[in-house]
Coordinates of C-alpha atoms and ligand atoms in Angstrom, one line a residue:
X659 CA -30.9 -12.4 -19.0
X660 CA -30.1 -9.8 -16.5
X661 CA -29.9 -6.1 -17.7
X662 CA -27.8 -2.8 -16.3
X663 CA -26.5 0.3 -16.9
X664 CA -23.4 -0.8 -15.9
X665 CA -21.4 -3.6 -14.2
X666 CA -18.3 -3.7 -12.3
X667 CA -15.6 -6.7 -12.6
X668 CA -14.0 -6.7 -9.3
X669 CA -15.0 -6.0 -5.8
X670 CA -11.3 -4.5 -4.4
X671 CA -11.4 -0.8 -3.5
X672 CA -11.7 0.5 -7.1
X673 CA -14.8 -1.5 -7.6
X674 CA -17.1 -1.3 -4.9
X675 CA -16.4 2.6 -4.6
X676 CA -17.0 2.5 -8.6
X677 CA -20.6 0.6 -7.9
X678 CA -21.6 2.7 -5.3
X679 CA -21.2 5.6 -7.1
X680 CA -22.6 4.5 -10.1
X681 CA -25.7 3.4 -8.3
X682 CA -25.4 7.1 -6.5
X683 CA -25.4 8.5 -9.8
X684 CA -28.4 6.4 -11.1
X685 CA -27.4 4.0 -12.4
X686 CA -28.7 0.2 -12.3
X687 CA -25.8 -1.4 -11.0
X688 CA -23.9 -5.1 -10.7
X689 CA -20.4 -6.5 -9.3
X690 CA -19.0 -9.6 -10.3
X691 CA -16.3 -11.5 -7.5
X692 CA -14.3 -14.6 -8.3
X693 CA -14.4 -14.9 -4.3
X694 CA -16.8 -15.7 -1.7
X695 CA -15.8 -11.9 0.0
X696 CA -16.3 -8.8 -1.2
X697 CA -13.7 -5.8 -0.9
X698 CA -10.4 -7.6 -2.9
X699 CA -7.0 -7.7 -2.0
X700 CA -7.1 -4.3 0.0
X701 CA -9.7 -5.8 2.3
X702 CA -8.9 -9.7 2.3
X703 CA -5.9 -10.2 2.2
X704 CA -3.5 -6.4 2.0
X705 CA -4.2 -3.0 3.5
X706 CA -6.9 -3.8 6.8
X707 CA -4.9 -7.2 6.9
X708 CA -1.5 -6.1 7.1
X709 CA -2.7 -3.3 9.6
X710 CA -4.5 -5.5 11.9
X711 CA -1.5 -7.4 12.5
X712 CA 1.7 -4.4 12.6
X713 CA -0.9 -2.8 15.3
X714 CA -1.1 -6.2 17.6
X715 CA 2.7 -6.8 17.3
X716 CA 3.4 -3.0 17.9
X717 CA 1.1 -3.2 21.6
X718 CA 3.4 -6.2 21.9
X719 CA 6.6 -4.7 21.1
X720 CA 5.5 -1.2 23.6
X721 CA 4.8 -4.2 26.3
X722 CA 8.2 -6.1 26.3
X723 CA 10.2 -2.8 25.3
X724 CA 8.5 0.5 26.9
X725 CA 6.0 -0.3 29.7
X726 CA 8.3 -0.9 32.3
X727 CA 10.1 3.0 31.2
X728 CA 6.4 4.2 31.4
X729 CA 5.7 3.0 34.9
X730 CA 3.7 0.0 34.2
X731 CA 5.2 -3.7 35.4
X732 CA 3.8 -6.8 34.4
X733 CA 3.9 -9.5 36.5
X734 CA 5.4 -12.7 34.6
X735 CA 6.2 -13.3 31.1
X736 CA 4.7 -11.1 28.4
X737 CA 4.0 -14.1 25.3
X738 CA 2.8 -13.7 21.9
X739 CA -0.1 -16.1 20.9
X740 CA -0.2 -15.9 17.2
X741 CA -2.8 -18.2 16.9
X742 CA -5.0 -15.2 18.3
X743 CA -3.3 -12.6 16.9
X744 CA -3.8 -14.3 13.1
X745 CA -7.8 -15.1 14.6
X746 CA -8.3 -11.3 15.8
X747 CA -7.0 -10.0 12.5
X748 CA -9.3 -12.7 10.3
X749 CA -11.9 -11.0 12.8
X750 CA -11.6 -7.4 11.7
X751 CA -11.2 -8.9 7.7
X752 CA -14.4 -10.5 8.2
X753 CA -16.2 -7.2 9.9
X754 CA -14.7 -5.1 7.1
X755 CA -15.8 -7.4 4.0
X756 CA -19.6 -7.7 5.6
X757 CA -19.5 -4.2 5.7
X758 CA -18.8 -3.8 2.1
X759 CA -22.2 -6.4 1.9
X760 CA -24.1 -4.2 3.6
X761 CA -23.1 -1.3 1.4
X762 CA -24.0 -3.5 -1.9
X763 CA -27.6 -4.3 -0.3
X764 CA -27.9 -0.4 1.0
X765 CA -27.3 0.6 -3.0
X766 CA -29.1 -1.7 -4.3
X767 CA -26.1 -3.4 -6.1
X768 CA -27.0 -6.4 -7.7
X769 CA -23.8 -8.8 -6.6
X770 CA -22.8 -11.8 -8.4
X771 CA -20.1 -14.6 -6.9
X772 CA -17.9 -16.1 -9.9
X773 CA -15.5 -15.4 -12.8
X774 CA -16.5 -12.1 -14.7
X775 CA -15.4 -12.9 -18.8
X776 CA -16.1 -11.1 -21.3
X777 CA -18.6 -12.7 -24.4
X778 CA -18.6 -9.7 -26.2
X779 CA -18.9 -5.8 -25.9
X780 CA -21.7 -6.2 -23.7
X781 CA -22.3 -9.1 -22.8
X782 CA -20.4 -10.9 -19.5
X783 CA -20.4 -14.5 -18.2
X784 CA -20.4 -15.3 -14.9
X785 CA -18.7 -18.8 -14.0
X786 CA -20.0 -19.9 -10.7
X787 CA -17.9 -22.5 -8.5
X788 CA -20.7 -25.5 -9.3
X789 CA -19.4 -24.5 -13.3
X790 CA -22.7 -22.9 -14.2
X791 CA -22.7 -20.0 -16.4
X792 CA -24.8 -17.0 -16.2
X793 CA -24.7 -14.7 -18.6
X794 CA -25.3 -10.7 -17.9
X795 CA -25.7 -8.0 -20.2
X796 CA -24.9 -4.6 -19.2
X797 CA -24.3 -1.1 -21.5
X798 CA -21.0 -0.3 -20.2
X799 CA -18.5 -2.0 -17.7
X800 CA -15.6 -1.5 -15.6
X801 CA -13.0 -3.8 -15.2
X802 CA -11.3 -3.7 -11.6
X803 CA -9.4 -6.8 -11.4
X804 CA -6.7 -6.0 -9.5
X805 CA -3.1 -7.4 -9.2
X806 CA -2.0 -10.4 -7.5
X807 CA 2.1 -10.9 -6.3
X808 CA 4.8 -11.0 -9.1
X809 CA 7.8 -13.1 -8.4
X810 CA 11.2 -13.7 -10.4
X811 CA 11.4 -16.5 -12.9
X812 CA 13.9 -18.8 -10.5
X813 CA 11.9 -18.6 -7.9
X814 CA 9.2 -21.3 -7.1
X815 CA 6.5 -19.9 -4.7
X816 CA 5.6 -23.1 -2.8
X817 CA 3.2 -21.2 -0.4
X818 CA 4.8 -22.8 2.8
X819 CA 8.2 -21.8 3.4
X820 CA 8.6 -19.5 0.0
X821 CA 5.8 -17.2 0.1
X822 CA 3.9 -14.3 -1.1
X823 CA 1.9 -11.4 1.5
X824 CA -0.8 -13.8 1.6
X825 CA 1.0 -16.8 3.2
X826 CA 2.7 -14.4 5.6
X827 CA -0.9 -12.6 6.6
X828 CA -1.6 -16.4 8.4
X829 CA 1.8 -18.1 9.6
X830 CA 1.3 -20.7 12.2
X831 CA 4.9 -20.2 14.1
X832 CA 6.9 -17.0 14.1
X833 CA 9.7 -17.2 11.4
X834 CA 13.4 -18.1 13.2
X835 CA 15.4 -16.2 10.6
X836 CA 12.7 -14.3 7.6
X837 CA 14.4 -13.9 4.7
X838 CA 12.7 -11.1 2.5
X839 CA 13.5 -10.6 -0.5
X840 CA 12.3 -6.6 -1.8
X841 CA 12.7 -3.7 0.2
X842 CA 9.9 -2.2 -0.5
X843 CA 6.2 -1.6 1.3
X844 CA 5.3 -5.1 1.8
X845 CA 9.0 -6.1 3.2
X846 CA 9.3 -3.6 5.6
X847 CA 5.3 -3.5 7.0
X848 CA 5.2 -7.4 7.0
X849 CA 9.3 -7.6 8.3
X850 CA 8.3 -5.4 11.1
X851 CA 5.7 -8.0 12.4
X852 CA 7.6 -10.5 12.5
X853 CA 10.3 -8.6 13.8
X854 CA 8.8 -7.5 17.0
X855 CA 7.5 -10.9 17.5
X856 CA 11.3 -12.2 17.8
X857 CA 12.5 -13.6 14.4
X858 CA 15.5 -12.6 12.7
X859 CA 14.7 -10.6 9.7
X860 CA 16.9 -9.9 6.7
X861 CA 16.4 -7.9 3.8
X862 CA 17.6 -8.4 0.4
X863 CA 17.5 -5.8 -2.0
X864 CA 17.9 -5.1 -5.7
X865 CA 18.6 -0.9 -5.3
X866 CA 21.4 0.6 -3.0
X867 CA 18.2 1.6 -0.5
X868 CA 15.3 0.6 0.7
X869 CA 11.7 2.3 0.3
X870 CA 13.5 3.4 -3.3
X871 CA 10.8 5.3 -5.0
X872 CA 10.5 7.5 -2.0
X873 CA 12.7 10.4 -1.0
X874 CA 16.3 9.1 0.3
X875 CA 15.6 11.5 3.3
X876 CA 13.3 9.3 4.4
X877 CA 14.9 5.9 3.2
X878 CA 17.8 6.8 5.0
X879 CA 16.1 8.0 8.0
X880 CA 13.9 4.1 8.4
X881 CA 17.1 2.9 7.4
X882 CA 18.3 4.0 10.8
X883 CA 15.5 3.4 12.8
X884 CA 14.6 -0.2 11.5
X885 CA 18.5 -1.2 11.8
X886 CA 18.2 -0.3 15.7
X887 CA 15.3 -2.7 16.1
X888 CA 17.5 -5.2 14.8
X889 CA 16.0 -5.5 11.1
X890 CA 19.2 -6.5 8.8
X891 CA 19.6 -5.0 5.4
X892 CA 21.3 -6.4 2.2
X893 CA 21.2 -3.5 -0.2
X894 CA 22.5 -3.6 -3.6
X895 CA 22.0 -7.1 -3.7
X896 CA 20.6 -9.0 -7.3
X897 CA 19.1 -12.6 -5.9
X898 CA 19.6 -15.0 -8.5
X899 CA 18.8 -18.1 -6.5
X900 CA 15.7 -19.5 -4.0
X901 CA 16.0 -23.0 -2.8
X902 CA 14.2 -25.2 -0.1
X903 CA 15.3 -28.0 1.5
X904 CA 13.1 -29.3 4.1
X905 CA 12.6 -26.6 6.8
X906 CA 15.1 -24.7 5.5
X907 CA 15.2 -21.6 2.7
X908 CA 18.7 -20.8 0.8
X909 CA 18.9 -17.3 -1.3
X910 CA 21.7 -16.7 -2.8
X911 CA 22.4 -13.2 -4.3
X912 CA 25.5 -11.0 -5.7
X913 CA 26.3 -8.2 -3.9
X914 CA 27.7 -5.2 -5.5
X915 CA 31.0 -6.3 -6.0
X916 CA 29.9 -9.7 -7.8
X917 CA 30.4 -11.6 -4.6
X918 CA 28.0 -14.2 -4.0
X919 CA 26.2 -14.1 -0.9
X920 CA 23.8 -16.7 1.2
X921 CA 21.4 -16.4 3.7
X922 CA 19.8 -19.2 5.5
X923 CA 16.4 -19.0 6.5
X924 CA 13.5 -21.2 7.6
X925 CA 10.9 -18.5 5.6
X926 CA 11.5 -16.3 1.8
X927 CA 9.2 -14.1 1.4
X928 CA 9.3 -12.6 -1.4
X929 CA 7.5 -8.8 -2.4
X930 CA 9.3 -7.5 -5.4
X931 CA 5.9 -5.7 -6.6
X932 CA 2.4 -7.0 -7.9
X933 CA 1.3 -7.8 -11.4
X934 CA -2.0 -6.6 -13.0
X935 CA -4.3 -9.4 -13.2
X936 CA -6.5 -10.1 -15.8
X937 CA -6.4 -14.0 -16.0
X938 CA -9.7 -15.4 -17.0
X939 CA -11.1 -11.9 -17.9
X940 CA -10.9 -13.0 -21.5
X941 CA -10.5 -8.9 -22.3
X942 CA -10.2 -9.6 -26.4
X943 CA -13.4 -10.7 -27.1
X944 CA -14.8 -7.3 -25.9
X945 CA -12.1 -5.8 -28.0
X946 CA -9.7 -4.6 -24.9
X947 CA -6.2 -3.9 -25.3
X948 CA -3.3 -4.7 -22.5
X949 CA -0.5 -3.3 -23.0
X950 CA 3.5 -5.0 -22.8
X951 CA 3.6 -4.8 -19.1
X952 CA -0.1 -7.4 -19.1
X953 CA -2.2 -3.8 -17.8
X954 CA -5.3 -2.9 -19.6
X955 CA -4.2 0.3 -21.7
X956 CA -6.5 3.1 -20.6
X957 CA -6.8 7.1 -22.2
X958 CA -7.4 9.6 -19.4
X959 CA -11.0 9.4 -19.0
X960 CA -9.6 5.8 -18.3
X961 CA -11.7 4.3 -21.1
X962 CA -10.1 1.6 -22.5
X963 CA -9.7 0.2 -26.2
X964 CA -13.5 -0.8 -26.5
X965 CA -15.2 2.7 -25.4
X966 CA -17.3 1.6 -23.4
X967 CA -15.1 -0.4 -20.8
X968 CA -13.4 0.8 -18.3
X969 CA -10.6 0.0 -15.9
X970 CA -9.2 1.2 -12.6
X971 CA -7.0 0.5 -10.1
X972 CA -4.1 -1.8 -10.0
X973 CA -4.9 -3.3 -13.6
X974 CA -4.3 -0.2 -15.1
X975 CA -0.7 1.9 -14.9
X976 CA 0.1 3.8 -12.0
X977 CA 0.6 3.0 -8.2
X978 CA -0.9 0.3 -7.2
X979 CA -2.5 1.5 -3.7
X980 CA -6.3 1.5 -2.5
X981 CA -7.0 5.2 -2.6
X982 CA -5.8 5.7 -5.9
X983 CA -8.2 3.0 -7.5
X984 CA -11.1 4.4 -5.2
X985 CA -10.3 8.0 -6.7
X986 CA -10.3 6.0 -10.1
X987 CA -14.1 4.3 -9.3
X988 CA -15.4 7.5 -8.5
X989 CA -14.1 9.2 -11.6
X990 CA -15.2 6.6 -14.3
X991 CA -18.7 6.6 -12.8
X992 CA -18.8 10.6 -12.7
X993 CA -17.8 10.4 -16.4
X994 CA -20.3 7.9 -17.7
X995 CA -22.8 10.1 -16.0
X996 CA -21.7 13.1 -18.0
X997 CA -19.7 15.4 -14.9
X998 CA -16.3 16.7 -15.4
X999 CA -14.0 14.5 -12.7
X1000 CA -10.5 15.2 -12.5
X1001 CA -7.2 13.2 -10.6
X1002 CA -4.1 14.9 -9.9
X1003 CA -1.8 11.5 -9.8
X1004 CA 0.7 14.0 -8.3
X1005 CA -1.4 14.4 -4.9
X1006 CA -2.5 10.9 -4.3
X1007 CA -0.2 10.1 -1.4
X1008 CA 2.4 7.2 -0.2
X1009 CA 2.5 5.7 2.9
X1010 CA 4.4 3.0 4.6
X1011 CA 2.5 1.8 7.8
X1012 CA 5.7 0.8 9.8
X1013 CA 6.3 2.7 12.7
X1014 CA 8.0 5.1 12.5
X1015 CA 5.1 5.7 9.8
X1016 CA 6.4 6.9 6.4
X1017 CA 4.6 9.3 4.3
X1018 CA 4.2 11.2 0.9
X1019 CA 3.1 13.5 -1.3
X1020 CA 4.2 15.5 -4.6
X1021 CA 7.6 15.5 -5.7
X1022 CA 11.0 14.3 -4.1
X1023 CA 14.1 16.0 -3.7
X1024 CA 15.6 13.4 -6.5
X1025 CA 12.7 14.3 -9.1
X1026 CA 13.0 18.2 -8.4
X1027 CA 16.5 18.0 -9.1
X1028 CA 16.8 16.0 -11.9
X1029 CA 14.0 18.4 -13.4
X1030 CA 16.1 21.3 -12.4
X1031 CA 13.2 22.9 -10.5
X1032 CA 15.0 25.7 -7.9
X1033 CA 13.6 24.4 -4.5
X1034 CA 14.3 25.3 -0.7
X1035 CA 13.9 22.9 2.3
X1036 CA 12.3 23.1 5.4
X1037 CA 12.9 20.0 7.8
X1038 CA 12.1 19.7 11.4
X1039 CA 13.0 16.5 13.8
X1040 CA 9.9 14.9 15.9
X1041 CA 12.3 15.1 18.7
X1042 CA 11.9 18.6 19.3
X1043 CA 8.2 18.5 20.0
X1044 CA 6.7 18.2 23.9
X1045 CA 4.3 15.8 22.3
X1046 CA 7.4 13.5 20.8
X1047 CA 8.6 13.2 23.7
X1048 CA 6.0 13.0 25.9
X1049 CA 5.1 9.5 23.9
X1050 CA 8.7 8.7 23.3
X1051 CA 8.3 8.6 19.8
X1052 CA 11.3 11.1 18.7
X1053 CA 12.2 9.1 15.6
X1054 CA 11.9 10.9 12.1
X1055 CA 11.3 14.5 10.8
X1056 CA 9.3 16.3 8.9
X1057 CA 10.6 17.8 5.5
X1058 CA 8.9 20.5 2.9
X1059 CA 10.3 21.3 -0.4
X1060 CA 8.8 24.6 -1.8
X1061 CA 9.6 26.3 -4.8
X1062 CA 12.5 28.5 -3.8
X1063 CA 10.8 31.9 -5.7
X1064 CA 6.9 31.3 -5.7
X1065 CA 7.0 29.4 -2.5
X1066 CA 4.4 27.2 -3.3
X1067 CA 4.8 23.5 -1.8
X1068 CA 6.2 20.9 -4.0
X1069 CA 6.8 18.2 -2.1
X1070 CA 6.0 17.1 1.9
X1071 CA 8.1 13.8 3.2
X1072 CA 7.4 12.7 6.8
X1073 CA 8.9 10.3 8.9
X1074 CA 7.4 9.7 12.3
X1075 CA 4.6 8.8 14.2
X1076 CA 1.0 9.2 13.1
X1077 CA 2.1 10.5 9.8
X1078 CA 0.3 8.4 7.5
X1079 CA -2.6 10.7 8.5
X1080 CA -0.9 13.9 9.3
X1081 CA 0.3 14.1 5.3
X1082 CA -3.8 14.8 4.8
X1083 CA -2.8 18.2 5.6
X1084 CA -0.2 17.9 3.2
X1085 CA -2.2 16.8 0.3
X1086 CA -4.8 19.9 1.4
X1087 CA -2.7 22.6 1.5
X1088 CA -1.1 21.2 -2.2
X1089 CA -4.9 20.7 -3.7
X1090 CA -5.1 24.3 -3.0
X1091 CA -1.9 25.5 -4.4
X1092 CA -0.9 26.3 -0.4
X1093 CA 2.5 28.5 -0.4
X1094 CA 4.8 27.4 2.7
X1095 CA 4.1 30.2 4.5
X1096 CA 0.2 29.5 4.5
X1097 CA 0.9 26.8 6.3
X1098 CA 2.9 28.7 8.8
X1099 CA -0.3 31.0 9.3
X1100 CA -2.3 28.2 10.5
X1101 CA -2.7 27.5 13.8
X1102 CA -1.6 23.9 14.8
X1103 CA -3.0 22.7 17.8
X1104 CA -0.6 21.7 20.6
X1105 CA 0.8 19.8 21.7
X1106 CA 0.4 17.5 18.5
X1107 CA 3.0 15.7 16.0
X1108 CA 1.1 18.1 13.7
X1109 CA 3.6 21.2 14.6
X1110 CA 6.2 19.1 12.9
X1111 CA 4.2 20.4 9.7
X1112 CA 3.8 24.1 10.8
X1113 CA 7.6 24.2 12.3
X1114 CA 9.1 22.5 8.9
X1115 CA 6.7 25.2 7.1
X1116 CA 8.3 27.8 9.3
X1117 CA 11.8 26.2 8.1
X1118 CA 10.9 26.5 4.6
X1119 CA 9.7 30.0 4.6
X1120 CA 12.2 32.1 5.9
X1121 CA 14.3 29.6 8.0
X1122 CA 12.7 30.3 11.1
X1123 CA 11.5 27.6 13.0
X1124 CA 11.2 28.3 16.3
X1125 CA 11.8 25.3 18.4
X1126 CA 15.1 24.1 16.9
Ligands
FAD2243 P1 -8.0 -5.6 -5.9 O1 -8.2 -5.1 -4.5 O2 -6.9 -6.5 -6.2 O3 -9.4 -6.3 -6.2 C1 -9.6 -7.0 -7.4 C2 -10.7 -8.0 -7.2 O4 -11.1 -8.4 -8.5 C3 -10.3 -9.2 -6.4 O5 -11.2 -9.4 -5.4 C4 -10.4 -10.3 -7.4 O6 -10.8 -11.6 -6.8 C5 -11.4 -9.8 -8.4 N1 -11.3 -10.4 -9.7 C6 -10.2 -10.5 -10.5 N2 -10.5 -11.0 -11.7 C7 -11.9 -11.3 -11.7 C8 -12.8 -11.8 -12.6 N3 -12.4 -12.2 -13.8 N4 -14.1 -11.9 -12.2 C9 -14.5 -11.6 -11.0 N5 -13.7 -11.1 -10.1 C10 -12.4 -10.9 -10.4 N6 -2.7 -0.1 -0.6 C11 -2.9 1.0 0.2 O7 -3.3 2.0 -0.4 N7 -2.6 1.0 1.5 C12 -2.1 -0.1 2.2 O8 -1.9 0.0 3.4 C13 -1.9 -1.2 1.4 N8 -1.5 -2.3 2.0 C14 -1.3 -3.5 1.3 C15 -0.8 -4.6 1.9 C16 -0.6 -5.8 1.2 C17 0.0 -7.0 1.9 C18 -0.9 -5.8 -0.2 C19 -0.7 -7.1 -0.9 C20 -1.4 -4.7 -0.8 C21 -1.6 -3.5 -0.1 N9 -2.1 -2.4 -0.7 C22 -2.2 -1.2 0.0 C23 -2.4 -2.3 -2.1 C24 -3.9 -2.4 -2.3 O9 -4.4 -3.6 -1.7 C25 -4.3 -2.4 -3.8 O10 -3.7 -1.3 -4.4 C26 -5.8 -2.4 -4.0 O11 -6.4 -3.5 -3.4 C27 -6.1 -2.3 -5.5 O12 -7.5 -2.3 -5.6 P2 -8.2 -2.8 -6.9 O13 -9.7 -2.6 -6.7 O14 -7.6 -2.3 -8.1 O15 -7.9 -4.4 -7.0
NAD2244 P1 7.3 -2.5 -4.0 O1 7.4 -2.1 -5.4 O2 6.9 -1.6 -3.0 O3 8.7 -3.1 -3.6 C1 9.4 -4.1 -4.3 C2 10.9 -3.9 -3.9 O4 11.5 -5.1 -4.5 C3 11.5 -2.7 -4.6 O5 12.3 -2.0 -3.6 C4 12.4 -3.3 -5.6 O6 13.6 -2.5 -5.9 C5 12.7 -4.7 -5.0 N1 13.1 -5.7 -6.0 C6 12.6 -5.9 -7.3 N2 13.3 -6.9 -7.9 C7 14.2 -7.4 -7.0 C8 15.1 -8.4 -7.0 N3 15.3 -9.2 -8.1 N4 15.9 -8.6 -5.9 C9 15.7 -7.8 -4.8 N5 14.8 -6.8 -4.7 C10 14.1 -6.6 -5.8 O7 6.4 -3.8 -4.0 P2 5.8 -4.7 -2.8 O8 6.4 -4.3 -1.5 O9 5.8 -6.1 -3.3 O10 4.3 -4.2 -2.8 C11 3.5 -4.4 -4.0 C12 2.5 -3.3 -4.1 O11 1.6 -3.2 -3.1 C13 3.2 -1.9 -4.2 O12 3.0 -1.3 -5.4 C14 2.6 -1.1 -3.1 O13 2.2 0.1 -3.5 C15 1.4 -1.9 -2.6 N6 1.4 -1.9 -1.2 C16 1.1 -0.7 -0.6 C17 1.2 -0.6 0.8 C18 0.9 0.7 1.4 O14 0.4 1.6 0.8 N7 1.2 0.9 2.7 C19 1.5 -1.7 1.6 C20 1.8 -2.9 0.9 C21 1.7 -3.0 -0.5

């Protein structure tokens, strides 16, 4: 029987990061995959994914809607061939995952293909797909299992016309009329593909807005943009029904006043958030605990029940998003080496990759009021910078909540374009306690949608922006 210091159930973004850092740290290393790919949902089938296909249909969309305004004609019709748009995307999944390979082989990770359940404490069987078992032992483990899509208990996911992210990541035609059920990340990122590629696209959802964890700045601000592309939404609305007939997808759903509503659709997707997955893991004979919701109950070392098991990422409570279970690897292998790692779950940021791009960090204007904290505001529009304009992207502001006598930054919300990685300087300036007016000190280069940050700073300071 194979030996290690540790071994890792789960090759998504918690787990590889965990192994490589374990073996980093010393330690004799192993990763257990149910699939034939490494990297998990992020990787196969979520995050690069999902990407790969809002960037093709966005240089589709800037084709048919803004090259002629920029100067550039195309002779004849501009088509979509999803068949190699789904093929180019597979191709960067397939780059990505081989990379993760090579950084198993680089560490000198010991990788197994099959289902990781526990025997005992310490000792893990590995189900291969011919049925043979292997049995490994290692001293400590770290479950990183992941999540797979949740649905509602009426609804039968048939994978064809009623169907989950993954389906909708590899759809042979371009949906007539999508029917999405969940305003959230995954309706709106996936919506938006399909949207600029031509179909219809209604959204149904439970809240009375979209995005609703976020700050209702910014709901109401994609609200606005996404309704000008022609993106329809149903808020306020409780589904209570999915059927298919043939080609064709009925949801019925009560709107706010009790009135029954129905949309017709040839395609339901449906993303009303992901359950933790532990199926097969057989976490009881090792002596680990889930808790009510199905997610393995962790302390804040994230050590679970049995003390020397682990678990990260989207098994365990808390957002379910790639960075945070990476953040999560590297801290459980720091701790089983001895070090001191620390998260602050309050800087991990959000992002919604639709374009505009939506992004997060620290508290919303909702959670600072309903703690009664006494904030200011600093907001500035992307339409009043040279660079904005210049790429006629002038959609979506930028908005800084400080605390209205220490000034210290509570909260950034951005709306716009290239945010999901202009909110880094967000999540900086907050790691290090940044007052709004540091920001304002710094020099921004220009012109860059990064002066959104400095100008919004300037707002919050002293209420002196200087280009509005
Ligand atoms: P996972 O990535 O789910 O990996 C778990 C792995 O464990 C899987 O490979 C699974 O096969 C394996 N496994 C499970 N049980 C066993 C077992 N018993 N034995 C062996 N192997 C097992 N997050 C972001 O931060 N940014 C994004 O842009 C983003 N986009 C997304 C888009 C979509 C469409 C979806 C669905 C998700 C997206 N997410 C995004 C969320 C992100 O994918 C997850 O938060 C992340 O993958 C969680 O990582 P993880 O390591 O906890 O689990
Ligand atoms: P989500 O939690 O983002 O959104 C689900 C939405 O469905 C919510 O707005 C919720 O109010 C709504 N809803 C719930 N029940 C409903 C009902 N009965 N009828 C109508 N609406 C209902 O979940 P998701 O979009 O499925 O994504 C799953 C997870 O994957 C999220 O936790 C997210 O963090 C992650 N993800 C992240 C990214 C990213 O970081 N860019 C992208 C995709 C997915």
């Amino acid at each position: 029987m194979n030996s290690y210091d540790v071994a890792v159930i789960g090759s998504g973004p918690g787990g590889y990061v965990a192994a490589i850092r374990c073996a980093q740290l010393g330690m004799k290393t192993a990763i257990i995959e149910k699939y034939s790919t490494l990297g998990g949902t992020c990787l196969n089938v979520g995050c690069i994914p999902s990407k790969a296909l809002l960037d093709s249909s966005h240089h589709y969309e800037d084709a048919i809607k803004h090259f002629e305004e920029h100067g550039i004609e195309i002779p004849g019709e501009v088509k979509v061939n999803l068949e190699q748009m789904i093929s180019r995307k597979q191709g960067v999944v397939d780059q990505t995952t081989k990379g993760i390979e090579f950084l198993m082989s680089k560490n000198k990770i010991d990788v197994y293909q099959g289902i990781g359940s526990f025997k005992d404490k310490t000792k893990i069987d590995i189900t291969k797909e011919d049925g043979s078992i292997e049995t490994i032992e290692a001293v400590k483990s770290i479950i990183a299992t992941g999540s797979k899509p949740s649905t509602l208990p009426f609804i039968n996911i048939d994978k064809e016309r009623v169907i989950t992210s993954t389906e909708a990541l590899k759809l042979k035609e371009i949906p007539k009329h999508l029917v999405i059920i969940g305003g959230g990340v995954i309706g709106l990122e996936l919506g938006q593909v399909y949207r600029r590629l031509g179909a219809e696209v209604s959204v149904v959802e439970y809240m009375d807005r979209i995005i609703p964890t976020m700050d209702g700045g910014l709901s109401k601000e994609l609200t606005r943009t996404l309704k000008k592309s022609g993106f329809k939404f149903y808020t306020s609305h409780k589904v209570k029904e999915v059927t298919r007939t043939g080609d064709e997808v009925i949801v019925k759903a009560d709107d706010k006043k009790g009135n029954e509503v129905e949309f017709k659709g040839d395609y339901c997707l449906v993303c009303v958030g992901r359950r933790p997955y532990t199926d097969g893991l057989k976490p009881e004979n090792a002596g680990v605990k889930l808790n009510e919701r199905g997610q393995i109950e962790v302390n804040d070392h994230l050590q679970t029940s049995s003390e020397n098991i682990y678990a990260i990422g989207d098994v365990i409570k808390g957002a379910m998003l790639a960075h945070k279970a990476e953040e999560e690897g590297t801290l459980v292998a720091e701790f089983m080496a001895g070090q001191k790692p620390h998260i602050d779950y309050n800087l991990i940021p959000g992002v919604v990759y639709t374009w505009p791009e939506v992004a997060a960090v620290g508290k919303t204007e909702e959670q600072l009021k309903e703690a009664g904290v006494n904030y200011k505001t600093g907001q500035f529009p992307m339409r009043a910078l040279g660079r904005a304009r210049a790429s006629m992207d002038i959609d979506g502001f930028v908005k800084i909540l400080a605390d209205a006598e220490t000034d210290e930054v509570l909260g950034v919300h951005m709306i716009g374009a290239r945010v999901a990685d202009l909110i880094a300087e967000a999540v900086t300036a907050m790691e290090f306690r940044a007052s709004a007016e540091d920001i304002s000190r710094m020099s921004h280069a220009h012109p860059t949608y990064a002066e959104a940050v400095k100008e919004a700073a300037l707002a919050a300071t002293d209420d002196r922006a200087l280009h509005v």
